[in-house]
Amino acid sequence: MEEDEEEAPKELNTINSSGGFLVVAPDKLSVKYTSVSLHGHDVGVVQADTPAPMRRLLYYFEIYVKDAGAKGQIAIGFTNEGFKMRRQPGWEVNSCGYHGDDGLLYRGQGKGDAFGPTYTTGDTVGGGINYASQEFFFTLVQLFIVCYSHDFVCSYVDASKNGAIVGTVSKEKEMKGHLFPTIAVHSQNEEYVYHFFCVFI
């Protein structure tokens, strides 16, 4: 491998995960929540096996929501290597997450910002990093969502899933270093399938 090449995520990291609340399929691409979610720390979290490549213009991945479960508390986002694996992405520092049950974007705290539509069974949700513009972006079906972190304000244009631009959010300056694609599940029977893409230029 050439020195300037970076390995891209290919599967889920089954070693560093909150495994007591979920089951990862043998293919390391599918996850199901198996607990009963008695309190806020019963979150099933899995990171990708490697961080998103940094020496590219763009990195992107998706999940297919096979089953939204009892409450649809699936979240997609990015976290660093030291992230607490029993918390939703975005609830802790050095993390950002788009949550399916409320459509809010969380950035390093438990209070979210209005961001986009909720998502549920049958939806495909994507997350990415645009290194050129230093922005996180999220997609839902054909809906493109981004947001600004400078003033912690997210604009909201259209809640439909028809490809409308919903807003933008810049990558926080505090979120430095390697960031891992991360998914969390938090209610009974939630299940998703990871899709890793080499969409980085």
PDB file of C-alpha atoms in Angstrom:
ATOM      1  CA  MET A   1       0.000   0.000   0.000  1.00  0.00           C
ATOM      2  CA  GLU A   2       1.356   3.435  -0.914  1.00  0.00           C
ATOM      3  CA  GLU A   3       2.240   5.812   1.889  1.00  0.00           C
ATOM      4  CA  ASP A   4      -0.505   8.294   0.997  1.00  0.00           C
ATOM      5  CA  GLU A   5      -3.243   5.662   0.815  1.00  0.00           C
ATOM      6  CA  GLU A   6      -5.597   5.327   3.769  1.00  0.00           C
ATOM      7  CA  GLU A   7      -7.617   2.277   4.609  1.00  0.00           C
ATOM      8  CA  ALA A   8     -11.359   2.880   4.426  1.00  0.00           C
ATOM      9  CA  PRO A   9     -13.907   1.260   6.776  1.00  0.00           C
ATOM     10  CA  LYS A  10     -15.123  -2.114   5.505  1.00  0.00           C
ATOM     11  CA  GLU A  11     -17.027  -3.584   8.444  1.00  0.00           C
ATOM     12  CA  LEU A  12     -18.123  -2.989  12.026  1.00  0.00           C
ATOM     13  CA  ASN A  13     -15.735  -3.171  14.967  1.00  0.00           C
ATOM     14  CA  THR A  14     -17.101  -6.007  17.089  1.00  0.00           C
ATOM     15  CA  ILE A  15     -14.382  -5.670  19.748  1.00  0.00           C
ATOM     16  CA  ASN A  16     -14.999  -2.048  20.739  1.00  0.00           C
ATOM     17  CA  SER A  17     -18.806  -1.931  20.980  1.00  0.00           C
ATOM     18  CA  SER A  18     -21.502  -1.944  23.653  1.00  0.00           C
ATOM     19  CA  GLY A  19     -22.102  -5.595  22.890  1.00  0.00           C
ATOM     20  CA  GLY A  20     -24.331  -6.325  25.886  1.00  0.00           C
ATOM     21  CA  PHE A  21     -27.208  -4.543  24.171  1.00  0.00           C
ATOM     22  CA  LEU A  22     -26.867  -5.701  20.584  1.00  0.00           C
ATOM     23  CA  VAL A  23     -25.926  -8.548  18.290  1.00  0.00           C
ATOM     24  CA  VAL A  24     -23.688  -8.036  15.265  1.00  0.00           C
ATOM     25  CA  ALA A  25     -24.291 -10.511  12.431  1.00  0.00           C
ATOM     26  CA  PRO A  26     -21.387 -12.733  11.274  1.00  0.00           C
ATOM     27  CA  ASP A  27     -20.987 -10.529   8.176  1.00  0.00           C
ATOM     28  CA  LYS A  28     -20.168  -7.601  10.531  1.00  0.00           C
ATOM     29  CA  LEU A  29     -22.562  -5.374   8.583  1.00  0.00           C
ATOM     30  CA  SER A  30     -25.922  -5.980  10.292  1.00  0.00           C
ATOM     31  CA  VAL A  31     -26.865  -5.079  13.870  1.00  0.00           C
ATOM     32  CA  LYS A  32     -29.926  -5.762  16.035  1.00  0.00           C
ATOM     33  CA  TYR A  33     -30.753  -4.290  19.455  1.00  0.00           C
ATOM     34  CA  THR A  34     -31.507  -7.148  21.875  1.00  0.00           C
ATOM     35  CA  SER A  35     -31.997  -5.413  25.228  1.00  0.00           C
ATOM     36  CA  VAL A  36     -35.170  -3.842  26.670  1.00  0.00           C
ATOM     37  CA  SER A  37     -33.808  -0.278  27.129  1.00  0.00           C
ATOM     38  CA  LEU A  38     -34.530   0.248  30.815  1.00  0.00           C
ATOM     39  CA  HIS A  39     -32.612   3.542  31.042  1.00  0.00           C
ATOM     40  CA  GLY A  40     -30.632   6.092  29.035  1.00  0.00           C
ATOM     41  CA  HIS A  41     -27.328   4.229  29.166  1.00  0.00           C
ATOM     42  CA  ASP A  42     -28.670   1.007  27.627  1.00  0.00           C
ATOM     43  CA  VAL A  43     -27.494   2.167  24.204  1.00  0.00           C
ATOM     44  CA  GLY A  44     -26.061  -0.287  21.706  1.00  0.00           C
ATOM     45  CA  VAL A  45     -23.220   1.461  19.860  1.00  0.00           C
ATOM     46  CA  VAL A  46     -20.902   0.210  17.126  1.00  0.00           C
ATOM     47  CA  GLN A  47     -18.112   2.043  15.333  1.00  0.00           C
ATOM     48  CA  ALA A  48     -16.589   1.115  11.988  1.00  0.00           C
ATOM     49  CA  ASP A  49     -13.416  -0.967  12.019  1.00  0.00           C
ATOM     50  CA  THR A  50     -11.300   2.006  10.918  1.00  0.00           C
ATOM     51  CA  PRO A  51     -11.825   5.780  10.968  1.00  0.00           C
ATOM     52  CA  ALA A  52     -12.998   7.785   7.986  1.00  0.00           C
ATOM     53  CA  PRO A  53     -10.057   8.566   5.682  1.00  0.00           C
ATOM     54  CA  MET A  54      -8.799  12.114   6.253  1.00  0.00           C
ATOM     55  CA  ARG A  55      -6.618  12.718   3.200  1.00  0.00           C
ATOM     56  CA  ARG A  56      -9.565  12.843   0.808  1.00  0.00           C
ATOM     57  CA  LEU A  57     -12.099  15.484  -0.158  1.00  0.00           C
ATOM     58  CA  LEU A  58     -15.103  13.412   0.875  1.00  0.00           C
ATOM     59  CA  TYR A  59     -16.091  10.341   2.872  1.00  0.00           C
ATOM     60  CA  TYR A  60     -19.613   8.874   3.025  1.00  0.00           C
ATOM     61  CA  PHE A  61     -21.442   5.813   4.395  1.00  0.00           C
ATOM     62  CA  GLU A  62     -25.070   4.692   4.714  1.00  0.00           C
ATOM     63  CA  ILE A  63     -27.326   2.471   6.762  1.00  0.00           C
ATOM     64  CA  TYR A  64     -30.572   0.824   5.753  1.00  0.00           C
ATOM     65  CA  VAL A  65     -33.109   0.811   8.604  1.00  0.00           C
ATOM     66  CA  LYS A  66     -34.446  -2.745   8.446  1.00  0.00           C
ATOM     67  CA  ASP A  67     -36.616  -2.311  11.558  1.00  0.00           C
ATOM     68  CA  ALA A  68     -37.104   0.882  13.586  1.00  0.00           C
ATOM     69  CA  GLY A  69     -38.101  -1.231  16.586  1.00  0.00           C
ATOM     70  CA  ALA A  70     -40.293  -0.070  19.451  1.00  0.00           C
ATOM     71  CA  LYS A  71     -39.231   3.598  19.523  1.00  0.00           C
ATOM     72  CA  GLY A  72     -37.084   4.268  16.457  1.00  0.00           C
ATOM     73  CA  GLN A  73     -34.128   5.512  18.501  1.00  0.00           C
ATOM     74  CA  ILE A  74     -31.494   4.810  15.866  1.00  0.00           C
ATOM     75  CA  ALA A  75     -28.746   7.411  15.419  1.00  0.00           C
ATOM     76  CA  ILE A  76     -26.046   7.833  12.777  1.00  0.00           C
ATOM     77  CA  GLY A  77     -22.945   9.978  13.073  1.00  0.00           C
ATOM     78  CA  PHE A  78     -19.250  10.273  13.804  1.00  0.00           C
ATOM     79  CA  THR A  79     -17.310   9.757  17.045  1.00  0.00           C
ATOM     80  CA  ASN A  80     -13.667   9.704  18.072  1.00  0.00           C
ATOM     81  CA  GLU A  81     -11.687   6.723  19.332  1.00  0.00           C
ATOM     82  CA  GLY A  82     -12.296   7.538  23.012  1.00  0.00           C
ATOM     83  CA  PHE A  83     -16.082   7.825  22.678  1.00  0.00           C
ATOM     84  CA  LYS A  84     -18.185   6.314  25.507  1.00  0.00           C
ATOM     85  CA  MET A  85     -19.758   3.296  23.851  1.00  0.00           C
ATOM     86  CA  ARG A  86     -23.017   3.406  25.840  1.00  0.00           C
ATOM     87  CA  ARG A  87     -24.049   6.863  24.632  1.00  0.00           C
ATOM     88  CA  GLN A  88     -25.749   8.082  21.474  1.00  0.00           C
ATOM     89  CA  PRO A  89     -23.459   9.818  18.952  1.00  0.00           C
ATOM     90  CA  GLY A  90     -23.714  13.547  19.574  1.00  0.00           C
ATOM     91  CA  TRP A  91     -24.429  13.247  23.313  1.00  0.00           C
ATOM     92  CA  GLU A  92     -20.728  13.370  24.222  1.00  0.00           C
ATOM     93  CA  VAL A  93     -17.892  15.703  23.250  1.00  0.00           C
ATOM     94  CA  ASN A  94     -16.066  14.894  20.013  1.00  0.00           C
ATOM     95  CA  SER A  95     -19.178  13.425  18.445  1.00  0.00           C
ATOM     96  CA  CYS A  96     -21.979  14.420  16.092  1.00  0.00           C
ATOM     97  CA  GLY A  97     -25.186  12.482  15.438  1.00  0.00           C
ATOM     98  CA  TYR A  98     -28.452  12.705  13.487  1.00  0.00           C
ATOM     99  CA  HIS A  99     -31.187  10.931  15.482  1.00  0.00           C
ATOM    100  CA  GLY A 100     -34.081   9.059  13.923  1.00  0.00           C
ATOM    101  CA  ASP A 101     -36.693   9.400  16.666  1.00  0.00           C
ATOM    102  CA  ASP A 102     -36.738  13.210  16.802  1.00  0.00           C
ATOM    103  CA  GLY A 103     -34.880  14.361  13.668  1.00  0.00           C
ATOM    104  CA  LEU A 104     -32.522  16.443  15.811  1.00  0.00           C
ATOM    105  CA  LEU A 105     -28.807  16.940  15.318  1.00  0.00           C
ATOM    106  CA  TYR A 106     -26.693  16.504  18.449  1.00  0.00           C
ATOM    107  CA  ARG A 107     -23.186  17.955  18.713  1.00  0.00           C
ATOM    108  CA  GLY A 108     -21.305  17.204  21.906  1.00  0.00           C
ATOM    109  CA  GLN A 109     -24.231  17.569  24.312  1.00  0.00           C
ATOM    110  CA  GLY A 110     -27.576  16.040  25.253  1.00  0.00           C
ATOM    111  CA  LYS A 111     -29.583  18.912  23.769  1.00  0.00           C
ATOM    112  CA  GLY A 112     -30.210  18.687  20.031  1.00  0.00           C
ATOM    113  CA  ASP A 113     -30.898  21.268  17.337  1.00  0.00           C
ATOM    114  CA  ALA A 114     -33.811  21.156  14.883  1.00  0.00           C
ATOM    115  CA  PHE A 115     -32.331  19.572  11.775  1.00  0.00           C
ATOM    116  CA  GLY A 116     -34.336  17.228   9.563  1.00  0.00           C
ATOM    117  CA  PRO A 117     -37.117  14.667   9.294  1.00  0.00           C
ATOM    118  CA  THR A 118     -37.356  11.627  11.525  1.00  0.00           C
ATOM    119  CA  TYR A 119     -36.499   8.317   9.866  1.00  0.00           C
ATOM    120  CA  THR A 120     -37.919   4.841  10.290  1.00  0.00           C
ATOM    121  CA  THR A 121     -38.255   1.312   8.862  1.00  0.00           C
ATOM    122  CA  GLY A 122     -37.364   1.172   5.166  1.00  0.00           C
ATOM    123  CA  ASP A 123     -35.400   4.434   5.114  1.00  0.00           C
ATOM    124  CA  THR A 124     -31.788   4.720   4.024  1.00  0.00           C
ATOM    125  CA  VAL A 125     -29.782   7.248   6.024  1.00  0.00           C
ATOM    126  CA  GLY A 126     -26.289   8.442   5.173  1.00  0.00           C
ATOM    127  CA  GLY A 127     -23.551  10.376   6.910  1.00  0.00           C
ATOM    128  CA  GLY A 128     -20.425  11.963   5.530  1.00  0.00           C
ATOM    129  CA  ILE A 129     -17.590  14.406   5.969  1.00  0.00           C
ATOM    130  CA  ASN A 130     -16.675  16.999   3.356  1.00  0.00           C
ATOM    131  CA  TYR A 131     -13.077  17.806   4.239  1.00  0.00           C
ATOM    132  CA  ALA A 132     -12.846  20.604   1.669  1.00  0.00           C
ATOM    133  CA  SER A 133     -15.631  22.625   3.319  1.00  0.00           C
ATOM    134  CA  GLN A 134     -15.111  21.112   6.803  1.00  0.00           C
ATOM    135  CA  GLU A 135     -18.756  20.048   7.001  1.00  0.00           C
ATOM    136  CA  PHE A 136     -20.623  17.002   8.192  1.00  0.00           C
ATOM    137  CA  PHE A 137     -23.528  16.067   5.965  1.00  0.00           C
ATOM    138  CA  PHE A 138     -26.398  13.634   6.328  1.00  0.00           C
ATOM    139  CA  THR A 139     -28.770  12.201   3.741  1.00  0.00           C
ATOM    140  CA  LEU A 140     -32.200  10.606   3.996  1.00  0.00           C
ATOM    141  CA  VAL A 141     -33.501   8.813   0.907  1.00  0.00           C
ATOM    142  CA  GLN A 142     -32.787  11.647  -1.558  1.00  0.00           C
ATOM    143  CA  LEU A 143     -32.877  14.325   1.072  1.00  0.00           C
ATOM    144  CA  PHE A 144     -29.587  16.178   1.554  1.00  0.00           C
ATOM    145  CA  ILE A 145     -28.996  17.625   5.015  1.00  0.00           C
ATOM    146  CA  VAL A 146     -26.075  19.673   6.272  1.00  0.00           C
ATOM    147  CA  CYS A 147     -25.617  22.167   9.129  1.00  0.00           C
ATOM    148  CA  TYR A 148     -23.434  24.966  10.605  1.00  0.00           C
ATOM    149  CA  SER A 149     -21.695  24.535  13.937  1.00  0.00           C
ATOM    150  CA  HIS A 150     -20.209  28.052  14.113  1.00  0.00           C
ATOM    151  CA  ASP A 151     -23.337  29.581  15.649  1.00  0.00           C
ATOM    152  CA  PHE A 152     -25.090  26.286  16.508  1.00  0.00           C
ATOM    153  CA  VAL A 153     -28.040  27.227  14.300  1.00  0.00           C
ATOM    154  CA  CYS A 154     -29.453  24.826  11.740  1.00  0.00           C
ATOM    155  CA  SER A 155     -31.755  26.079   9.045  1.00  0.00           C
ATOM    156  CA  TYR A 156     -34.732  23.901   8.142  1.00  0.00           C
ATOM    157  CA  VAL A 157     -36.291  24.220   4.719  1.00  0.00           C
ATOM    158  CA  ASP A 158     -38.366  21.185   3.819  1.00  0.00           C
ATOM    159  CA  ALA A 159     -39.264  18.040   5.746  1.00  0.00           C
ATOM    160  CA  SER A 160     -40.211  16.048   2.655  1.00  0.00           C
ATOM    161  CA  LYS A 161     -38.081  13.197   1.362  1.00  0.00           C
ATOM    162  CA  ASN A 162     -37.892  14.519  -2.195  1.00  0.00           C
ATOM    163  CA  GLY A 163     -34.309  15.676  -2.467  1.00  0.00           C
ATOM    164  CA  ALA A 164     -34.789  19.191  -1.063  1.00  0.00           C
ATOM    165  CA  ILE A 165     -31.839  20.786   0.687  1.00  0.00           C
ATOM    166  CA  VAL A 166     -32.632  21.009   4.395  1.00  0.00           C
ATOM    167  CA  GLY A 167     -29.630  22.852   5.865  1.00  0.00           C
ATOM    168  CA  THR A 168     -25.890  22.668   6.618  1.00  0.00           C
ATOM    169  CA  VAL A 169     -23.574  22.124   9.684  1.00  0.00           C
ATOM    170  CA  SER A 170     -19.822  22.768   9.782  1.00  0.00           C
ATOM    171  CA  LYS A 171     -17.476  20.319  11.454  1.00  0.00           C
ATOM    172  CA  GLU A 172     -16.615  21.708  14.874  1.00  0.00           C
ATOM    173  CA  LYS A 173     -13.020  22.837  15.292  1.00  0.00           C
ATOM    174  CA  GLU A 174     -12.865  20.847  18.523  1.00  0.00           C
ATOM    175  CA  MET A 175     -13.523  17.590  16.631  1.00  0.00           C
ATOM    176  CA  LYS A 176      -9.967  16.934  15.516  1.00  0.00           C
ATOM    177  CA  GLY A 177      -8.226  13.736  14.617  1.00  0.00           C
ATOM    178  CA  HIS A 178      -9.698  10.490  13.401  1.00  0.00           C
ATOM    179  CA  LEU A 179     -13.491  10.141  13.369  1.00  0.00           C
ATOM    180  CA  PHE A 180     -15.280   6.808  13.129  1.00  0.00           C
ATOM    181  CA  PRO A 181     -18.597   6.189  11.366  1.00  0.00           C
ATOM    182  CA  THR A 182     -20.877   5.275  14.278  1.00  0.00           C
ATOM    183  CA  ILE A 183     -24.398   3.887  14.672  1.00  0.00           C
ATOM    184  CA  ALA A 184     -26.458   3.548  17.843  1.00  0.00           C
ATOM    185  CA  VAL A 185     -29.636   1.601  18.606  1.00  0.00           C
ATOM    186  CA  HIS A 186     -31.692   2.107  21.752  1.00  0.00           C
ATOM    187  CA  SER A 187     -35.066   0.364  21.612  1.00  0.00           C
ATOM    188  CA  GLN A 188     -36.235  -3.232  21.306  1.00  0.00           C
ATOM    189  CA  ASN A 189     -35.835  -4.938  17.904  1.00  0.00           C
ATOM    190  CA  GLU A 190     -34.148  -2.014  16.153  1.00  0.00           C
ATOM    191  CA  GLU A 191     -32.105  -3.395  13.278  1.00  0.00           C
ATOM    192  CA  TYR A 192     -30.005  -1.882  10.511  1.00  0.00           C
ATOM    193  CA  VAL A 193     -27.597  -2.858   7.734  1.00  0.00           C
ATOM    194  CA  TYR A 194     -24.368  -0.913   7.131  1.00  0.00           C
ATOM    195  CA  HIS A 195     -23.273   0.082   3.618  1.00  0.00           C
ATOM    196  CA  PHE A 196     -19.664   1.218   3.349  1.00  0.00           C
ATOM    197  CA  PHE A 197     -18.766   3.248   0.302  1.00  0.00           C
ATOM    198  CA  CYS A 198     -15.399   4.219  -1.113  1.00  0.00           C
ATOM    199  CA  VAL A 199     -16.877   7.596  -2.015  1.00  0.00           C
ATOM    200  CA  PHE A 200     -13.848   9.621  -1.161  1.00  0.00           C
ATOM    201  CA  ILE A 201     -11.938  11.570  -3.797  1.00  0.00           C
TER     202      ILE A 201
END
